[in-house]
PDB file of C-alpha atoms and ligand atoms in Angstrom:
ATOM      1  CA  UNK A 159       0.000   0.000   0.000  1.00  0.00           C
ATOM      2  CA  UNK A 160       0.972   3.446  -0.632  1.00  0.00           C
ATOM      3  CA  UNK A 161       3.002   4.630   2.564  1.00  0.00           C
ATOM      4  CA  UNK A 162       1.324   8.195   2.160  1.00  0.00           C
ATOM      5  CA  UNK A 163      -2.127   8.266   0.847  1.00  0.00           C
ATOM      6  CA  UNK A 164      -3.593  11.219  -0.748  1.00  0.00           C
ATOM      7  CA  UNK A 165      -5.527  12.898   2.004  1.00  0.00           C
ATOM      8  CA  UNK A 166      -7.552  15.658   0.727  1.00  0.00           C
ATOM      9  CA  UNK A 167      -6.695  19.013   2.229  1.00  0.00           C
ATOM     10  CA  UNK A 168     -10.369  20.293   2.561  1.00  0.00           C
ATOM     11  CA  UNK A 169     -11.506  17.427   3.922  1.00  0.00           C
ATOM     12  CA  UNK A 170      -8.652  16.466   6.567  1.00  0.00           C
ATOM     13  CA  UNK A 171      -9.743  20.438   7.614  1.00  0.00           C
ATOM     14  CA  UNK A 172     -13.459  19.666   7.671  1.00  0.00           C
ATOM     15  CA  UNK A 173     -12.636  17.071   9.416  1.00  0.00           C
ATOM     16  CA  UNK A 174     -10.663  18.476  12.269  1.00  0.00           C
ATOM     17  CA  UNK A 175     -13.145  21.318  12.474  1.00  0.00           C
ATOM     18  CA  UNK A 176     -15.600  18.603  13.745  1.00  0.00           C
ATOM     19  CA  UNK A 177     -13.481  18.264  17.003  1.00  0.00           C
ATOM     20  CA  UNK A 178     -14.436  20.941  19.442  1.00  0.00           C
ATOM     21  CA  UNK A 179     -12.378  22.525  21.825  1.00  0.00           C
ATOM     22  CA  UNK A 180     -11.736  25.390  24.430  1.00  0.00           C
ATOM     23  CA  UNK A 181      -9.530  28.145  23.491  1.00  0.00           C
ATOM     24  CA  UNK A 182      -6.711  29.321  25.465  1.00  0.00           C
ATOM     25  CA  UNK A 183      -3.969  32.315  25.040  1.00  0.00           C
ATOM     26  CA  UNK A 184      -0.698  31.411  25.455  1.00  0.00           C
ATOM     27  CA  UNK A 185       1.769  34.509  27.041  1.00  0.00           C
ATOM     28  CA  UNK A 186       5.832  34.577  26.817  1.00  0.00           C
ATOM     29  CA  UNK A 187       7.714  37.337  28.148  1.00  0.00           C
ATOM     30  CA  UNK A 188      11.549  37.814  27.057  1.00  0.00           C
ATOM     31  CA  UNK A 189      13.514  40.977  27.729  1.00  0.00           C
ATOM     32  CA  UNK A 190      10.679  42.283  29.936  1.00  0.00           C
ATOM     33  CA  UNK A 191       8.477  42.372  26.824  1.00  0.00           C
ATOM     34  CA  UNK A 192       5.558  40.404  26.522  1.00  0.00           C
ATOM     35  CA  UNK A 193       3.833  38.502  23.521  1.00  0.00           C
ATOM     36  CA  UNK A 194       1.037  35.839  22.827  1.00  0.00           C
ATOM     37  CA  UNK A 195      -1.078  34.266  20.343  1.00  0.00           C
ATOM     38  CA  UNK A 196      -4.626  32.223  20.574  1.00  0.00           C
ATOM     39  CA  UNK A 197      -3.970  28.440  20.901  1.00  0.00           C
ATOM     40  CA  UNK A 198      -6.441  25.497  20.846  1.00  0.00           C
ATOM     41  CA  UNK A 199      -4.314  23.019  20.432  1.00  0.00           C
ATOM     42  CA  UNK A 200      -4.132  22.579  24.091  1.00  0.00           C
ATOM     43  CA  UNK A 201      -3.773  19.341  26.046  1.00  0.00           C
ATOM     44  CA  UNK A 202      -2.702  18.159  29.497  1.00  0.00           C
ATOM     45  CA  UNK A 203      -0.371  15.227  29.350  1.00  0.00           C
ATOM     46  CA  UNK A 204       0.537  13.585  32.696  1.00  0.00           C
ATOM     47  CA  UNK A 205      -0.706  14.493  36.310  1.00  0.00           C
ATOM     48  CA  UNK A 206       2.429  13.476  38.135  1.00  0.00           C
ATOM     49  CA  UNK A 207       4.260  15.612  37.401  1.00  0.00           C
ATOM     50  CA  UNK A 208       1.115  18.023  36.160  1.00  0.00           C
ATOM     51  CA  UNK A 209       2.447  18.977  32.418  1.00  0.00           C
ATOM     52  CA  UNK A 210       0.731  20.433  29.352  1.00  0.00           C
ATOM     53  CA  UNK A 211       1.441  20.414  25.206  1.00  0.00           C
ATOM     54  CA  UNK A 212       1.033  22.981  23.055  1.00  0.00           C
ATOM     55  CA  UNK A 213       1.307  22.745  19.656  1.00  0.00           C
ATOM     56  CA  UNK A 214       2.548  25.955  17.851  1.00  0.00           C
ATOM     57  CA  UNK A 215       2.979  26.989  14.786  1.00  0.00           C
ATOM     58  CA  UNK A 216       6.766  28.509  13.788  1.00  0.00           C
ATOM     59  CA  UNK A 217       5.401  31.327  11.685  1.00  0.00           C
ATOM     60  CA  UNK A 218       4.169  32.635  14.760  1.00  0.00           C
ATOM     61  CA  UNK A 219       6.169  35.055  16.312  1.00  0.00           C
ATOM     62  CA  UNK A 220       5.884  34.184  19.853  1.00  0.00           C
ATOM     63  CA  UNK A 221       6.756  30.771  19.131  1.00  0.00           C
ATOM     64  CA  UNK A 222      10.729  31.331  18.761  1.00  0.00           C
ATOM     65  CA  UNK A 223      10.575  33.516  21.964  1.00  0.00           C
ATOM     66  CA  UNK A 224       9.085  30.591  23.813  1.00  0.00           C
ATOM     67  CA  UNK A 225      12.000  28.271  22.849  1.00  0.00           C
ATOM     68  CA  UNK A 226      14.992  31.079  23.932  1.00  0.00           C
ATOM     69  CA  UNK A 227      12.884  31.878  27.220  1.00  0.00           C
ATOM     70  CA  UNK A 228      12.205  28.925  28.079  1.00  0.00           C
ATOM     71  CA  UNK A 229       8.519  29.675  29.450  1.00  0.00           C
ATOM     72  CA  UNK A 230       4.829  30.047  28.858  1.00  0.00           C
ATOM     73  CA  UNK A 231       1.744  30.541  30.513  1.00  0.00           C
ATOM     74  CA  UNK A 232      -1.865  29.494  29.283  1.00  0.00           C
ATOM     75  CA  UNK A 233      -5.027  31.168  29.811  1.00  0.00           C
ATOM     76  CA  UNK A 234      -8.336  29.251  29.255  1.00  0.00           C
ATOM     77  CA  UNK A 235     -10.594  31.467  27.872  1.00  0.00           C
ATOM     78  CA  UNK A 236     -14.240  31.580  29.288  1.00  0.00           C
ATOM     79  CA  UNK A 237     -17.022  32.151  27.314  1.00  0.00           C
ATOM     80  CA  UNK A 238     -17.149  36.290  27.646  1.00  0.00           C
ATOM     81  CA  UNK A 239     -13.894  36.450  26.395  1.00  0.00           C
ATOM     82  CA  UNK A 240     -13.764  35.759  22.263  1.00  0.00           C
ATOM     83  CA  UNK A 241     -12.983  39.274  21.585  1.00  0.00           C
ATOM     84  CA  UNK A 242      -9.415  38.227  23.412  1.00  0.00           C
ATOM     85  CA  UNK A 243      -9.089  35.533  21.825  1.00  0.00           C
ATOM     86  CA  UNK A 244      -9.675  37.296  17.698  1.00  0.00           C
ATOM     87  CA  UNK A 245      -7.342  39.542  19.097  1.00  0.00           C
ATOM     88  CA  UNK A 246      -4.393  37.213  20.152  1.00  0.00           C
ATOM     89  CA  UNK A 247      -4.889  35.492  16.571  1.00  0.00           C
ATOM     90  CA  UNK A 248      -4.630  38.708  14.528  1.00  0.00           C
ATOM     91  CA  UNK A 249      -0.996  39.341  12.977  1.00  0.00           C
ATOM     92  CA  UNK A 250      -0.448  42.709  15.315  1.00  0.00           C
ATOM     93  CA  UNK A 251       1.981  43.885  17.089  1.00  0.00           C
ATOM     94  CA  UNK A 252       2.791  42.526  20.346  1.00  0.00           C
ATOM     95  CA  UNK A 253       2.112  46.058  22.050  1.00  0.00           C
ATOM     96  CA  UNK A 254      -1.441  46.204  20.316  1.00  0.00           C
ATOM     97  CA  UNK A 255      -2.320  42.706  21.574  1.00  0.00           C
ATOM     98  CA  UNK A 256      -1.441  43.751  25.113  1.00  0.00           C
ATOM     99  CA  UNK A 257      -2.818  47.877  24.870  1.00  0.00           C
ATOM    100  CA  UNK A 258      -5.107  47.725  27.810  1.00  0.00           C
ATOM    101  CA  UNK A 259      -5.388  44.343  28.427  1.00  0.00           C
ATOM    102  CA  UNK A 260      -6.427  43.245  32.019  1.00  0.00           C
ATOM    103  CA  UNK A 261      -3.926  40.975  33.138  1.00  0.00           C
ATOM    104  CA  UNK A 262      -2.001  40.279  36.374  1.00  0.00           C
ATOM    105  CA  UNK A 263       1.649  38.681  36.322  1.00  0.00           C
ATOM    106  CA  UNK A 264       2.084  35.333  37.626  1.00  0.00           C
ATOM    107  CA  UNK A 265       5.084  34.452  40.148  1.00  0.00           C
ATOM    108  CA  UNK A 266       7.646  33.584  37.258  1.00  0.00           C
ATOM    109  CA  UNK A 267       6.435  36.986  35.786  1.00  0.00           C
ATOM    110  CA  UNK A 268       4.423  35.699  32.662  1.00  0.00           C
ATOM    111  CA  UNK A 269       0.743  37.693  31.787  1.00  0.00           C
ATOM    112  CA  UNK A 270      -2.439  35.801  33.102  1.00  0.00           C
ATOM    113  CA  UNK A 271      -5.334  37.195  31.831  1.00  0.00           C
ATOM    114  CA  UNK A 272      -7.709  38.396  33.939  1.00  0.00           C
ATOM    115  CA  UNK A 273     -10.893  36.669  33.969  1.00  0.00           C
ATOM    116  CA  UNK A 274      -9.923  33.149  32.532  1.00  0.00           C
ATOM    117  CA  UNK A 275     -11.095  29.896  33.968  1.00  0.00           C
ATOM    118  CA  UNK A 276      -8.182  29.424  35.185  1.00  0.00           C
ATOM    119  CA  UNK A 277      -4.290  29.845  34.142  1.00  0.00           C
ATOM    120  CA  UNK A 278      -0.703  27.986  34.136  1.00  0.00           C
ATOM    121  CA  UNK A 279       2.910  28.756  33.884  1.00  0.00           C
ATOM    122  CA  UNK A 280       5.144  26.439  32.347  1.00  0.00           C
ATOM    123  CA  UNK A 281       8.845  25.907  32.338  1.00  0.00           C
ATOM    124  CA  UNK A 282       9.654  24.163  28.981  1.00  0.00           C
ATOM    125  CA  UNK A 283      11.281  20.520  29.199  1.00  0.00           C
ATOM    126  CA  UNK A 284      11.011  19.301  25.573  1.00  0.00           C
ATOM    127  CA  UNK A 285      10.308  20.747  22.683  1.00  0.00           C
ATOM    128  CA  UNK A 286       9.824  18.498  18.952  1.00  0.00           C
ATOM    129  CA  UNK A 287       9.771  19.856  15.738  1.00  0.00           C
ATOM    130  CA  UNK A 288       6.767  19.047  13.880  1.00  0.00           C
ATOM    131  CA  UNK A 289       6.541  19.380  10.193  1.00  0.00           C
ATOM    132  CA  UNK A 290       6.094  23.195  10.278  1.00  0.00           C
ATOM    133  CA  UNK A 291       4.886  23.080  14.463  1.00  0.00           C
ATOM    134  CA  UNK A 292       6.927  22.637  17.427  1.00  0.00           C
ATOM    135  CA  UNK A 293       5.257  20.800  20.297  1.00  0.00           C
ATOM    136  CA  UNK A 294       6.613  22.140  22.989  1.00  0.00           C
ATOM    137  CA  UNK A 295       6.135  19.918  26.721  1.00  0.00           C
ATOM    138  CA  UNK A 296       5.305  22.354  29.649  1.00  0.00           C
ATOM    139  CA  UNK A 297       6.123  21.440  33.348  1.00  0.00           C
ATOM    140  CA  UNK A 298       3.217  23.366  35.689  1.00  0.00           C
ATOM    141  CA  UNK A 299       5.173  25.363  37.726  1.00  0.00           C
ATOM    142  CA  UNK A 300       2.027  27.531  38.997  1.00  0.00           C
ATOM    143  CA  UNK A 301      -1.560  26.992  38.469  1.00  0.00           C
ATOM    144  CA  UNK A 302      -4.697  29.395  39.451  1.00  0.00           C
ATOM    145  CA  UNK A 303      -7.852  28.724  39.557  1.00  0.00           C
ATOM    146  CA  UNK A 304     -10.865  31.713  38.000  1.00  0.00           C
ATOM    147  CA  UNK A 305     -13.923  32.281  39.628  1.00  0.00           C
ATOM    148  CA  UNK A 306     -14.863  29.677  37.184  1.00  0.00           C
ATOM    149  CA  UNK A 307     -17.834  30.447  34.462  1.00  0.00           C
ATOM    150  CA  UNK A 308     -18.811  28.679  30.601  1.00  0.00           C
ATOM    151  CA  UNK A 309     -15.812  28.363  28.678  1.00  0.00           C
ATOM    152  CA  UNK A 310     -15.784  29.931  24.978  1.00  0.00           C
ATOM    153  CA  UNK A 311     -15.478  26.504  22.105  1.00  0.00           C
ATOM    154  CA  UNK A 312     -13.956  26.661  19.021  1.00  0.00           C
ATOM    155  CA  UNK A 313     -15.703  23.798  16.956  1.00  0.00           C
ATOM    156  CA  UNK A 314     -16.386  24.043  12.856  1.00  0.00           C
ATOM    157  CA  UNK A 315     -13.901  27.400  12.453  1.00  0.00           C
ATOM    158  CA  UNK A 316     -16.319  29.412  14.109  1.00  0.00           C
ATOM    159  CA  UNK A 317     -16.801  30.405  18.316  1.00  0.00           C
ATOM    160  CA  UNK A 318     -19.455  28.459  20.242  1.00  0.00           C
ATOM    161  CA  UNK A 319     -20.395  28.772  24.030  1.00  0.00           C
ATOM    162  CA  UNK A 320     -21.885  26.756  26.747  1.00  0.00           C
ATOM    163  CA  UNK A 321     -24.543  29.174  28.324  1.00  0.00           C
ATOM    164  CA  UNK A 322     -25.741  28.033  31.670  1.00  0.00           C
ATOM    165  CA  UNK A 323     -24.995  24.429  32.412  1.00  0.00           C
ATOM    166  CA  UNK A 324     -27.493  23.415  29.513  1.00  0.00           C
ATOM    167  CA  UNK A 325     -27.436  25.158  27.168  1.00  0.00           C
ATOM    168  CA  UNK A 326     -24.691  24.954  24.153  1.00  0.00           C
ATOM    169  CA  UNK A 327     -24.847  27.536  21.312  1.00  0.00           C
ATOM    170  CA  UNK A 328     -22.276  26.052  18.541  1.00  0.00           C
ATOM    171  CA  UNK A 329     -21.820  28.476  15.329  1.00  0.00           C
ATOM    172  CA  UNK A 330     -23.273  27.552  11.816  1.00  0.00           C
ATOM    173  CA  UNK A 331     -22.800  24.709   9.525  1.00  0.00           C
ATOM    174  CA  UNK A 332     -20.829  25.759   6.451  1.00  0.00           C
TER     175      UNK A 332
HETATM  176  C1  LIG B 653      -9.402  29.643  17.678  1.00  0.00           C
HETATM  177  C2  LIG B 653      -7.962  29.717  17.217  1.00  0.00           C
HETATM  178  C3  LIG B 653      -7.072  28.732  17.603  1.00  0.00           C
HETATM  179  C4  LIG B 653      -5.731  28.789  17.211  1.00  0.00           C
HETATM  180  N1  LIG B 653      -4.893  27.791  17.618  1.00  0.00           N
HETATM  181  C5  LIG B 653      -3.584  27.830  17.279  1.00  0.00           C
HETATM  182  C6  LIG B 653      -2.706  26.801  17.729  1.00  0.00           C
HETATM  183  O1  LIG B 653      -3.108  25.881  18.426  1.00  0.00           O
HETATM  184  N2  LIG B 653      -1.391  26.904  17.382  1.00  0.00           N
HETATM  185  C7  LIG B 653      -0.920  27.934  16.615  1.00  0.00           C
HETATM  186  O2  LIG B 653       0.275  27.962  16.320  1.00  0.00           O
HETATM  187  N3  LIG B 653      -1.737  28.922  16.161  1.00  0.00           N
HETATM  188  C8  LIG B 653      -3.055  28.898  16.483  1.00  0.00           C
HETATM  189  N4  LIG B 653      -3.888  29.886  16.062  1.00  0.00           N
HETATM  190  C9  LIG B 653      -3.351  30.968  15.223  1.00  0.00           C
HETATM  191  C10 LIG B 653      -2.540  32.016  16.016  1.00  0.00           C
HETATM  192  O3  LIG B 653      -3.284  32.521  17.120  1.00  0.00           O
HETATM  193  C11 LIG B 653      -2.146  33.197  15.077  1.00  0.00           C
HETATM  194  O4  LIG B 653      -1.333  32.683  14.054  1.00  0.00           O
HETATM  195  C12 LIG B 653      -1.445  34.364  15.784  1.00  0.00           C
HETATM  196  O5  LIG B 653      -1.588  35.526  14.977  1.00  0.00           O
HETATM  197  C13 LIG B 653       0.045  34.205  16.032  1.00  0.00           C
HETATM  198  O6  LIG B 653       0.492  35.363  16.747  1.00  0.00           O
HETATM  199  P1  LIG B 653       2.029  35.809  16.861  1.00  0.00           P
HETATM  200  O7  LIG B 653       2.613  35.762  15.484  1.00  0.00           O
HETATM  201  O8  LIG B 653       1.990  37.212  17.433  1.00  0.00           O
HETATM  202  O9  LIG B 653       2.710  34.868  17.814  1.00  0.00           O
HETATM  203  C14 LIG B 653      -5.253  29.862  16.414  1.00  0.00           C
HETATM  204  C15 LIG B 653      -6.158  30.862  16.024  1.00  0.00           C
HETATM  205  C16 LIG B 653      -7.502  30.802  16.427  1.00  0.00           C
HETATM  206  C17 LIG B 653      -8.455  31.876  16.000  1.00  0.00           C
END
């Protein structure tokens, strides 16, 4: 058999746009500045000892800041919050993505943004190229909790939301 089928593109995207998920932001600081971009690909990997993945792309330009620092916090977004998380996705400027943001610093000094389910810092311990990612492994090294709340989805491209404990409100088929 063919070692590398032909997958088709659209689908393989349809298809992963079928897989819902929450959205985080992930913050690195280097040279006391601070940068970010929206992330859902997002997973915890062990409990003991508690560690995360993240799966970034390398265009992005907080990416090759993560690797030299060494660090990175993640923010999961709750359901009020989509307009942070268009604007952590939009090509900008590090200093627009953080004008007048409400965030606090966390104790290894990375932004935490206020108003997330909860947040993590990181301290990295692998990281893998992958294709044209890097998955980089996160060690917890602090972990807060929000005042808790719906969490804002991602599922078919588009921004759902759980309202109330019953009620889900997923965006449009295409
Ligand atoms: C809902 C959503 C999820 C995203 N998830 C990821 C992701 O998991 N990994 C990634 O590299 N980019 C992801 N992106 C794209 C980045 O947020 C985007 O490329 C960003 O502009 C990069 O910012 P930077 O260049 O300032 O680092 C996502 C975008 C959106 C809207």
């Amino acid at each position: 058999m063919d070692p590398r089928p032909t997958i088709d593109s659209g689908v393989f995207r349809q298809l992963m746009g079928r897989w819902a998920t929450g959205v985080s932001v992930v913050t690195a600081r280097e040279f006391e500045v601070d940068a970010g971009l929206t992330v859902n690909a997002f997973l915890s990997v062990s409990l003991a000892p508690p560690s995360v993945l993240v799966s970034l792309t390398r265009e992005a330009d907080t990416t090759p800041l993560i690797e030299r620092s060494g660090r990175f916090a993640v923010s999961l977004l709750a359901a009020d919050q989509r307009a942070l998380s268009e604007r952590f996705a939009r090509a900008i400027s590090p200093a627009e993505k953080f004008r007048d943001l409400p965030f606090h610093r966390g104790p290894h000094g990375l932004a935490l943004l206020n108003g997330s389910l909860g947040a993590l810092e990181c301290r990295v311990v692998s990281h893998t190229p992958a294709y044209d990612h890097l998955l980089l492994l996160g060690e917890v090294v602090y972990q807060e909790l929000g005042p808790g709340g719906s969490p804002l989805l991602f599922y078919r491209s588009g921004y759902g939301e759980a309202r109330g404990e019953d009620t889900v409100r997923l965006p449009p088929p295409p």
